[in-house]
Structure formats: C-alpha cells, structure tokens
Amino acid sequence: MVLMQFQIDDIIKAALLEDINYIDVTTDYLVDDERVSTAKYVSKDEGVLCGIDVAMRVFKLLDENAECKVFIKDGEAVKKGDVIAEITAKTRALLKGERTALNLVQHMSGIATATNKCVKLIEGTKASIAETRKTLPGLRVLQKYAVTVGGGKNHRYNLSDCAMLKDTHLDAYGTITNAVNALREKMGHTVKIEVEVQNLTQLNEALEVGCEIIMLDNMSCEEMAEAVKIANGRAKLEASGNVTSETIRNIAETGVDIISMGALTHSVKAFDISMKIK
C-alpha cells in the first residue's frame, strides 16, 4: 500500500487543529519564535517501525525549514535504545508537534509490530493476515498501511470495494442465494461478493451460488478444516472471530486462505517512542 501526501497532510492538519486552537499557551509565551533546537526520537520498545515519515512531516508542516534525518525506516526492526530520527527545527515547532507526531508513529508502529508477530506465528502455512474495517475514524489509511508494513495484507478499504453479505444483511434481506442473485443483477462486473457463514450448510449454499470469498465466522478449527475440504479451492476462505496469538497457528493450519483480525487496528498497544530535545 502506498500513502499519498495529501492524505497524510489532511490527517496531520486535522490532528494539529484539534490540539492547537489558536495558540499554544505554554510554548508561545515561553519560547522565542526564532529559537532553533535539535530533537531525537528514541525507541523504548522492540518491534517493527512504521510511520516515521508521517511523524517527520508534522514538523515540516509547522516549520518549512525543518531538517529531518531518518536513521531507521518503515518496516525495519527497532530495539530499545535505538535512535530512530533527528529533527532540527524551530523550538516552537518541535514542542507544538511533539504529541501529534508521537501519537501517529507510536500507533502505526504498534499495528505493524502486532501484525508482524501474527505473520511470524503462521509462517509455513498458506494463510495471510488481514485487518478489518474496525479502524479509528479518520485514521484508516494510516492503519491499513501499517498492517502492510508489518507483513499483512489489506481487507477491503471501504464499502465500495466489495459486496460483503454479513449476517445482518441476510437477516434484513433473506437467504444467501436470493441476496447474491439480487446483487449480481445490479452491481458491476468488477465487484466480488463475500458472504459470512456460520455453518457448513450455509457454506455449501454460498459455494453453490458462486461466491468468490466466504467468511467462516466463529467456526471451530475442526469445522474450518472441513470447510476447506468442501470448498476445494472454489472460493477463498476467510477465518474470522476469536483469533488470538494462542489460536492463530491452529486456525492457519486448517488451510484457510485469510485470517482477519479486528484487534490489529481497534485495540493495538502503542509502541513506546520518546522525543528528547538536546
């Protein structure tokens, strides 16, 4: 996944506007506008770095003359004590942008690190790790990018990407067969259909009507292994629900194609990074 500069800038500007209404009472009254300082980013954790260029962009937006030196790049391993980057800019810009920049890089690195741990746990299987749409409003593009930096793959980006029939859609409309046929009468030929199933009977119905992707919702490993045999490659199978570091290997070994995890974005632990002004 590639981030576009206007996406990054929009997110940063919204965050800065949230944090600075019209003045930073502490910084603007204490620090001279022409003062320049150098700060360094130091890792206090171990994992996969992500979002360092986003963090540096915060300071460039606050001070167009800011100079940033990045020593560890997105996707690279980082350990406690590593100096990740160094920024020379107006002191006011460093102080005003500190929290916004750290919030972004810590969150993104947390996602990349958590994703990478899951990827390593299923090495040697055919399964891939993906996030879901359980992302924080306004931050989806950064969160999905972080998943790919950690070695995962992206699920659909939004509701326009793929027709996905969840249990709530089926409750509102009717059977899988009727819903899929109704969709195919209206949607374009480039759109795929995914359907969520809770049992093997629904799986067979989804296969019979030709769904390209089938989500196995909260099934046991035994049920998922049987689903893989029944599908026999006729559709991509996605495992979802109750996926943890303890269960993920067993799930992957059932032969499913995708393991989706909402926890990668909605409840990930922030990666600890500090900014120190020299």
C-alpha angles and dihedrals in degrees: 000000000000123000117219119221096234090055091052094045093049091052093047094047091050090050093048092048089052091051100039116041100180104317141020097229095199101042101037093051096043107037128061113240094234097050115116126200140174123231133185132210112226126190117231093179142047126244142069120334119226134166101027093133089049090053092048090050089062090066093044090056091050094043118019090199094056114130118212127191115192115199099173120040135209112287095024124119117256130190136195112290097021116138103229102182145344127221129194113191144122108311091234090057092050093051096043094047098040099095097039092050094046093046090057100043093042093051095045093046090050090055094046091048094048091047092049092052090054092046090054092048092060099041112143095031127098094241126109128204120239137174125226136225089275091111132136113266111263095011102073096109092052093045094049091047089052091054091057091047087056091053099263131121129238126254116209113317096219144340092285095062102068139004104244119184109205124184089264091057091050092047088053097043112024137242127012092244095051093045094049093047091049091051094049091055091061112024127082123263094249095062120095126212125228122185130193116227131187100193144018093263090061089044091058091048091051091050092047092054091047106248111178096212129028124193115212101211117208094331123158119251089251091055092046092051089052090047090055090054093048094047092047092187097312091120139011110260121215122195115211137170134047093025112160136158087262096052103032097087093052090048092051091049091060087075100250117154101221136026112198121200125187090188091072089075110016102050109015120142115246117247110242114243127155133201117219124189112216 
